[in-house]
Amino acid sequence: MEHILKGGSYKNLDGKGSFAMFDAKDMIPKKINVKKHLEPLCRHFEIESHKVLNKHTNSDLLKQPEKMPNSEETALLSMDDIELKNIQLQLPSSRRYSDAILEERVHTDRGDVSVVVQGDRSKPAILTYHDIGLNCTSFQALFNYVDMRALLENFCVYHVNAPGQEHDALTLRDEYIYPTMDELANQINYVMVHFGFKTFIGFGVGFGANVLARFALSNSEKVDALTLINCTSSQAGWIEWAFQKMNCRALRSRGMTQNVIDYLMWHHFGRFPEDRNQDLVQVYRSYFMRSVNPVNLAMLLESYTSRTDLGISRDGPSIKVPVLNITGALSPHVEDTVTFNGRLQPSNSTWMKISDSAMVLEEQPQKISEAFRLFLQGEGYVAPLSPTKIVAFRRLSDASRRRPCRHSPVIRITENPISEAVVC
């Protein structure tokens, strides 16, 4: 019995349980015993014929198959080879906001700070402040999320970068004394004067959340509300102090070492982040290695480690503005947020724990955007789109068809929809 397998080879099966195979190029027979293993060898032989088919482009070979290919084989034959030579990871620093943005330098008493403005400056202000090792690009996953984009049509966002932490920042001078946490908070006054807004809604993460909390304590009349993620209200403990001292020494002498990267990954993602999202972890590892200025980061870490206690309590001075206190269930800062929540007034604070996440802005942007929208509703800000209109907003691809909604300071909602502690 003789036939050609998919144009790639020729075989002759005799009655003794063996066959001769002829290669399509040299036609040299090869004796193979298949008495005991006929079926698996045939499968292997069929796979080899596929390889020959992909390797040879001779049209005569393609015309010879005795068996017509099925639909799956036809689809495979019609596919072109795909080369992945130019595929690269998209680092946070290389991302771009969807809306037109403008970066400006603001002069302060402790040096210049970089502020990225997103939106119409005539609208109410939202001011963001980032965590250690990051800059304003860490908010892109949230503010580019479709529901948040619909909400922010009524706001202008001011992304503040700590000194020396912006993208492609130059190394700060050796004689430069990095601002303390209270001095960093005071720099926000210069930002407000520069851009001309009187009040804002604060949105901070980790290090930035502590800065905004300090500003709200001394300037409560300038803050409408605060959304704080992984906020710490106490001074650094001995273990944190020791880790940061070693990290700062390594950053100044050897640059971004593996130990420093591991600490930053733990700070943002908690333990075993690879089990949740390997791609996201790889992106941030590459970002910390390539895009962070190690000397500037060392200065920031020293300032953060030397922070003082906020000095707040339920029985004494506390933050007067409404606070949405958020953490991730897998974050290493859960206990810090619980302690912070215990020092806030229950009447104007809400604690939330987002499940299955540590870096909630990246891992759960849909839950954060929904919580933020409800929080603004509870504080008297009219949601720009109802849930039904949000669905319609997602379906609109043409931006010109979107109907802008106006912010009204008149309508007040007296009951906070999420006034109790919520676990999402």
Coordinates of C-alpha atoms in Angstrom, one line a residue:
M1 CA 0.0 0.0 0.0
E2 CA 1.5 3.3 -1.1
H3 CA 0.4 6.9 -0.6
I4 CA 1.8 10.3 0.1
L5 CA 1.2 11.9 3.5
K6 CA 0.4 15.6 3.1
G7 CA 2.9 16.1 0.3
G8 CA 5.8 15.5 2.6
S9 CA 6.9 11.9 2.4
Y10 CA 6.3 8.5 0.9
K11 CA 5.9 5.2 2.7
N12 CA 5.5 1.6 1.8
L13 CA 3.9 -0.8 4.4
D14 CA 4.6 -4.5 3.8
G15 CA 3.1 -7.5 5.4
K16 CA 6.0 -8.0 7.9
G17 CA 5.1 -5.1 10.1
S18 CA 7.6 -2.6 8.8
F19 CA 7.6 0.3 6.3
A20 CA 10.1 2.3 4.3
M21 CA 10.0 6.1 4.5
F22 CA 11.4 8.3 1.7
D23 CA 12.3 11.9 2.4
A24 CA 10.9 14.4 -0.1
K25 CA 14.4 15.7 -0.9
D26 CA 16.8 12.8 -1.1
M27 CA 14.4 9.9 -1.4
I28 CA 16.6 7.7 0.8
P29 CA 14.6 4.9 2.4
K30 CA 14.7 4.3 6.1
K31 CA 13.5 1.0 7.7
I32 CA 11.5 1.5 10.9
N33 CA 10.0 -1.4 12.9
V34 CA 6.5 -0.4 14.0
K35 CA 4.9 -3.7 15.1
K36 CA 4.5 -2.7 18.7
H37 CA 4.3 1.0 18.3
L38 CA 2.5 1.6 15.1
E39 CA -0.1 4.0 16.3
P40 CA 2.2 6.5 18.2
L41 CA 4.7 6.4 15.3
C42 CA 2.0 7.3 12.8
R43 CA 1.0 10.2 14.9
H44 CA 4.6 11.4 15.1
F45 CA 4.9 10.8 11.3
E46 CA 1.9 12.9 10.6
I47 CA 3.3 15.8 12.8
E48 CA 6.6 15.5 10.9
S49 CA 4.7 15.8 7.6
H50 CA 3.2 19.1 8.8
K51 CA 6.7 20.4 9.5
V52 CA 7.8 19.5 6.0
L53 CA 4.7 21.1 4.5
N54 CA 5.5 24.4 6.3
K55 CA 9.2 24.2 5.3
H56 CA 8.8 23.5 1.6
T57 CA 7.0 25.9 -0.7
N58 CA 7.1 23.8 -3.9
S59 CA 3.7 24.1 -5.4
D60 CA 3.9 20.5 -6.8
L61 CA 4.0 19.2 -3.3
L62 CA 0.9 21.1 -2.3
K63 CA -1.0 19.6 -5.2
Q64 CA -0.3 15.9 -4.3
P65 CA -2.1 15.2 -1.1
E66 CA -4.5 12.3 -1.5
K67 CA -6.6 13.3 1.6
M68 CA -8.4 16.6 1.5
P69 CA -7.6 18.9 4.5
N70 CA -10.4 19.5 7.0
S71 CA -11.6 23.0 8.1
E72 CA -9.0 23.3 10.9
E73 CA -6.1 22.4 8.6
T74 CA -7.4 24.9 6.0
A75 CA -7.5 27.6 8.6
L76 CA -3.9 26.8 9.6
L77 CA -2.7 26.8 6.1
S78 CA -4.2 30.2 5.4
M79 CA -2.5 31.8 8.4
D80 CA 0.6 33.9 7.8
D81 CA 3.7 33.6 10.0
I82 CA 3.7 36.2 12.8
E83 CA 7.0 37.6 13.9
L84 CA 7.3 39.0 17.5
K85 CA 10.6 40.8 17.1
N86 CA 9.3 44.3 17.8
I87 CA 7.1 43.4 20.8
Q88 CA 8.2 45.2 24.0
L89 CA 6.8 45.7 27.5
Q90 CA 5.0 49.0 27.9
L91 CA 6.4 50.6 31.0
P92 CA 4.4 52.9 33.2
S93 CA 6.6 55.8 32.2
S94 CA 5.8 55.3 28.5
R95 CA 2.1 55.2 28.9
R96 CA 0.0 58.2 27.7
Y97 CA -3.2 59.7 29.1
S98 CA -6.1 59.6 26.8
D99 CA -6.9 63.3 27.2
A100 CA -4.7 66.3 26.3
I101 CA -2.4 66.9 29.2
L102 CA 0.1 69.7 30.1
E103 CA 3.1 69.4 32.4
E104 CA 4.3 72.6 34.2
R105 CA 7.0 73.4 36.7
V106 CA 5.8 75.1 39.9
H107 CA 8.3 77.1 42.0
T108 CA 8.1 76.5 45.7
D109 CA 10.2 77.5 48.7
R110 CA 11.9 74.1 48.6
G111 CA 12.5 73.8 44.9
D112 CA 10.5 73.1 41.8
V113 CA 7.8 70.5 41.5
S114 CA 6.4 69.0 38.3
V115 CA 2.6 69.0 38.0
V116 CA 0.7 67.3 35.1
V117 CA -2.7 68.8 34.4
Q118 CA -5.4 66.7 32.8
G119 CA -8.7 68.3 31.9
D120 CA -10.4 71.7 31.8
R121 CA -9.0 74.0 34.4
S122 CA -12.3 75.9 34.8
K123 CA -13.8 72.7 36.4
P124 CA -13.5 71.6 40.1
A125 CA -10.0 70.3 41.0
I126 CA -8.8 66.8 41.9
L127 CA -5.2 66.7 43.2
T128 CA -3.3 63.4 43.2
Y129 CA -0.1 62.4 45.0
H130 CA 1.8 59.2 44.2
D131 CA 3.6 56.5 46.3
I132 CA 7.3 55.8 46.7
G133 CA 9.2 54.6 43.6
L134 CA 6.4 56.0 41.3
N135 CA 5.1 59.2 39.9
C136 CA 1.9 60.5 38.3
T137 CA 1.9 57.8 35.7
S138 CA 0.8 55.3 38.4
F139 CA -2.7 56.9 38.2
Q140 CA -3.2 56.2 34.5
A141 CA -4.8 52.8 34.9
L142 CA -7.5 54.4 37.0
F143 CA -8.0 57.7 35.2
N144 CA -8.0 56.0 31.8
Y145 CA -10.6 53.5 32.9
V146 CA -13.8 54.1 31.0
D147 CA -16.1 54.7 34.0
M148 CA -13.6 57.1 35.5
R149 CA -13.2 59.0 32.2
A150 CA -17.0 59.5 32.2
L151 CA -16.9 60.8 35.8
L152 CA -13.9 63.1 35.2
E153 CA -15.6 65.0 32.4
N154 CA -16.7 67.4 35.2
F155 CA -13.3 67.7 36.9
C156 CA -9.7 68.8 36.2
V157 CA -7.0 66.6 37.6
Y158 CA -3.7 67.9 38.9
H159 CA -1.1 65.2 39.2
V160 CA 1.7 66.4 41.6
N161 CA 5.1 64.7 41.4
A162 CA 7.4 64.8 44.5
P163 CA 10.7 66.6 43.8
G164 CA 13.0 64.6 41.6
Q165 CA 10.4 61.8 41.0
E166 CA 9.0 62.8 37.6
H167 CA 9.9 60.9 34.5
D168 CA 13.4 61.5 33.2
A169 CA 14.2 63.6 36.3
L170 CA 17.8 64.9 36.7
T171 CA 19.7 63.8 39.7
L172 CA 19.3 66.3 42.6
R173 CA 22.3 68.1 43.7
D174 CA 24.3 66.7 46.6
E175 CA 23.8 69.9 48.7
Y176 CA 20.1 69.8 48.1
I177 CA 18.2 69.1 51.3
Y178 CA 15.0 67.1 50.5
P179 CA 11.8 68.5 52.0
T180 CA 10.3 66.9 55.1
M181 CA 6.8 65.4 54.9
D182 CA 5.3 68.6 56.3
E183 CA 7.3 70.8 53.8
L184 CA 6.1 68.5 51.0
A185 CA 2.5 69.1 52.2
N186 CA 3.1 72.9 52.3
Q187 CA 4.2 72.8 48.6
I188 CA 0.6 72.1 47.7
N189 CA -0.2 75.7 48.6
Y190 CA 2.2 76.9 45.9
V191 CA 0.5 74.5 43.4
M192 CA -2.9 75.9 44.2
V193 CA -1.8 79.5 43.8
H194 CA 0.0 78.7 40.6
F195 CA -3.1 77.2 38.9
G196 CA -5.6 79.4 40.7
F197 CA -8.0 76.9 42.3
K198 CA -9.2 77.5 45.9
T199 CA -10.2 73.9 47.0
F200 CA -9.6 70.4 45.7
I201 CA -10.5 66.8 46.2
G202 CA -7.4 64.9 47.3
F203 CA -6.4 61.4 46.0
G204 CA -3.2 60.0 47.4
V205 CA -1.6 56.6 47.7
G206 CA 0.9 55.5 50.4
F207 CA 3.5 58.2 50.7
G208 CA 1.2 60.6 48.8
A209 CA -1.7 59.8 51.1
N210 CA 0.4 60.8 54.1
V211 CA 1.3 64.1 52.5
L212 CA -2.4 64.9 51.7
A213 CA -3.5 64.0 55.2
R214 CA -0.9 66.4 56.6
F215 CA -2.1 69.1 54.3
A216 CA -5.8 68.5 55.3
L217 CA -4.9 68.8 59.0
S218 CA -3.4 72.3 58.6
N219 CA -5.6 73.5 55.7
S220 CA -9.0 71.8 56.2
E221 CA -10.8 74.8 54.5
K222 CA -8.9 74.1 51.2
V223 CA -9.8 70.4 51.0
D224 CA -13.3 69.2 50.0
A225 CA -12.7 65.5 50.5
L226 CA -9.9 62.9 50.6
T227 CA -9.5 59.5 49.1
L228 CA -6.5 57.8 50.6
I229 CA -5.1 54.4 49.7
N230 CA -2.8 52.5 52.1
C231 CA -2.4 55.6 54.3
T232 CA 0.0 55.4 57.3
S233 CA -0.8 57.8 60.2
S234 CA 2.1 56.8 62.5
Q235 CA 5.9 57.2 62.4
A236 CA 8.1 54.5 61.0
G237 CA 8.8 51.5 63.2
W238 CA 12.2 50.0 63.8
I239 CA 11.9 47.3 61.1
E240 CA 10.8 49.8 58.5
W241 CA 13.5 52.2 59.5
A242 CA 16.2 49.5 59.2
F243 CA 15.0 48.4 55.8
Q244 CA 14.9 51.9 54.5
K245 CA 18.4 52.7 55.8
M246 CA 19.8 49.7 53.9
N247 CA 17.8 50.6 50.8
C248 CA 19.0 54.2 50.8
R249 CA 22.6 53.2 51.3
A250 CA 22.4 50.8 48.4
L251 CA 20.6 53.3 46.1
R252 CA 23.3 55.9 46.7
S253 CA 26.3 53.6 46.3
R254 CA 25.2 50.9 43.8
G255 CA 22.0 52.2 42.2
M256 CA 18.9 50.2 41.8
T257 CA 19.8 46.8 43.3
Q258 CA 17.7 43.6 43.3
N259 CA 17.1 43.9 47.1
V260 CA 15.6 47.4 46.6
I261 CA 13.4 46.2 43.7
D262 CA 12.2 43.3 45.9
Y263 CA 11.3 45.8 48.7
L264 CA 9.4 48.0 46.3
M265 CA 7.5 45.1 44.8
W266 CA 6.5 44.0 48.3
H267 CA 5.5 47.5 49.2
H268 CA 3.2 47.8 46.3
F269 CA 2.1 44.2 45.6
G270 CA 2.5 42.3 48.9
R271 CA 3.7 38.7 48.9
F272 CA 3.6 36.4 45.9
P273 CA 2.3 38.9 43.3
E274 CA 3.3 36.6 40.5
D275 CA 0.4 34.3 41.5
R276 CA -2.0 37.1 40.5
N277 CA -0.7 38.9 37.5
Q278 CA 2.7 37.9 36.1
D279 CA 2.6 40.5 33.3
L280 CA 1.9 43.4 35.6
V281 CA 4.7 42.3 38.0
Q282 CA 7.1 42.1 35.1
V283 CA 6.2 45.6 33.9
Y284 CA 6.8 47.2 37.3
R285 CA 10.0 45.3 37.9
S286 CA 11.3 46.6 34.6
Y287 CA 10.1 50.1 35.5
F288 CA 11.9 50.2 38.8
M289 CA 15.1 48.9 37.2
R290 CA 15.1 51.3 34.2
S291 CA 13.1 54.4 34.9
V292 CA 13.6 55.4 38.6
N293 CA 16.4 57.7 39.6
P294 CA 18.1 55.9 42.5
V295 CA 19.6 58.9 44.2
N296 CA 16.4 60.9 44.1
L297 CA 14.5 57.9 45.4
A298 CA 17.0 57.6 48.3
M299 CA 16.3 61.2 49.3
L300 CA 12.5 60.6 49.2
L301 CA 12.8 57.4 51.3
E302 CA 14.9 59.2 53.9
S303 CA 12.2 61.9 54.2
Y304 CA 9.4 59.3 54.4
T305 CA 11.2 57.2 57.0
S306 CA 11.8 60.3 59.1
R307 CA 8.1 61.2 59.1
T308 CA 6.4 62.3 62.4
D309 CA 3.1 60.9 63.7
L310 CA 0.0 62.7 62.4
G311 CA -1.1 63.3 66.0
I312 CA -4.8 62.6 65.4
S313 CA -7.3 60.8 67.5
R314 CA -11.1 60.4 67.8
D315 CA -11.0 62.2 71.1
G316 CA -8.7 65.0 70.0
P317 CA -7.6 66.8 66.8
S318 CA -8.5 64.8 63.7
I319 CA -9.0 65.3 60.0
K320 CA -12.2 67.4 59.6
V321 CA -12.9 66.7 55.9
P322 CA -14.6 63.5 54.7
V323 CA -12.2 60.6 54.1
L324 CA -12.5 57.5 52.0
N325 CA -9.9 55.1 53.5
I326 CA -9.0 52.2 51.0
T327 CA -6.7 49.3 51.1
G328 CA -6.3 46.0 49.3
A329 CA -6.9 42.7 51.1
L330 CA -3.5 41.4 50.0
S331 CA -1.6 44.7 50.7
P332 CA 1.0 44.7 53.5
H333 CA -0.5 48.0 54.7
V334 CA -3.9 46.7 55.9
E335 CA -3.0 47.1 59.5
D336 CA -1.8 50.7 58.9
T337 CA -5.2 51.6 57.4
V338 CA -7.1 50.0 60.3
T339 CA -5.0 52.1 62.7
F340 CA -5.6 55.2 60.7
N341 CA -9.4 54.5 60.5
G342 CA -9.4 54.1 64.3
R343 CA -8.1 57.7 64.6
L344 CA -10.7 59.2 62.3
Q345 CA -14.1 60.5 63.2
P346 CA -16.7 57.8 62.3
S347 CA -19.1 60.4 61.1
N348 CA -17.0 61.5 58.2
S349 CA -14.9 58.5 57.3
T350 CA -15.3 55.2 55.5
W351 CA -12.9 52.3 55.4
M352 CA -12.9 49.9 52.4
K353 CA -10.9 46.7 51.8
I354 CA -10.8 45.6 48.1
S355 CA -10.6 41.8 47.8
D356 CA -8.0 39.9 45.7
S357 CA -5.7 42.8 45.2
A358 CA -2.8 44.8 46.8
M359 CA -2.1 47.5 44.2
V360 CA -5.7 48.4 43.8
L361 CA -5.3 51.1 41.2
E362 CA -3.8 48.6 38.8
E363 CA -5.6 45.4 39.8
Q364 CA -9.1 46.7 40.6
P365 CA -9.6 50.0 38.8
Q366 CA -13.3 49.3 38.2
K367 CA -14.0 48.9 42.0
I368 CA -12.0 52.0 42.8
S369 CA -13.8 54.1 40.2
E370 CA -17.2 53.0 41.5
A371 CA -16.3 53.7 45.1
F372 CA -14.9 57.1 44.2
R373 CA -18.1 58.0 42.3
L374 CA -20.3 57.0 45.2
F375 CA -18.1 58.9 47.6
L376 CA -18.5 62.0 45.5
Q377 CA -22.2 61.5 45.4
G378 CA -22.3 61.2 49.1
E379 CA -20.4 64.5 49.5
G380 CA -22.7 66.5 47.3
Y381 CA -21.1 66.1 43.9
V382 CA -23.6 65.1 41.2
A383 CA -22.4 62.1 39.3
P384 CA -22.0 63.1 35.7
L385 CA -23.5 59.9 34.4
S386 CA -26.0 57.5 35.9
P387 CA -25.2 53.7 35.7
T388 CA -27.5 53.5 32.6
K389 CA -25.7 56.3 30.9
I390 CA -22.3 54.9 31.8
V391 CA -23.2 51.8 29.8
A392 CA -24.2 54.0 26.9
F393 CA -20.9 56.0 27.4
R394 CA -18.9 52.7 26.9
R395 CA -20.6 52.1 23.6
L396 CA -19.9 55.5 22.1
S397 CA -16.7 55.4 20.1
D398 CA -17.0 58.9 18.7
A399 CA -16.1 61.5 21.4
S400 CA -18.1 64.2 19.6
R401 CA -21.3 62.4 20.2
R402 CA -20.9 62.5 24.0
R403 CA -23.1 65.0 25.7
P404 CA -21.2 66.9 28.4
C405 CA -22.7 67.0 31.9
R406 CA -22.4 69.9 34.2
H407 CA -21.3 70.0 37.8
S408 CA -23.8 71.6 40.1
P409 CA -22.8 72.8 43.6
V410 CA -26.5 73.3 44.6
I411 CA -27.7 69.7 44.8
R412 CA -26.7 68.0 48.0
I413 CA -27.0 64.3 49.0
T414 CA -27.3 64.1 52.7
E415 CA -26.8 60.3 53.1
N416 CA -23.5 58.7 52.2
P417 CA -24.3 55.6 50.0
I418 CA -21.2 53.9 51.5
S419 CA -21.2 55.3 55.0
E420 CA -20.4 51.9 56.5
A421 CA -17.2 49.9 56.2
V422 CA -17.4 48.0 53.0
V423 CA -15.5 45.0 51.7
C424 CA -15.8 44.6 47.9

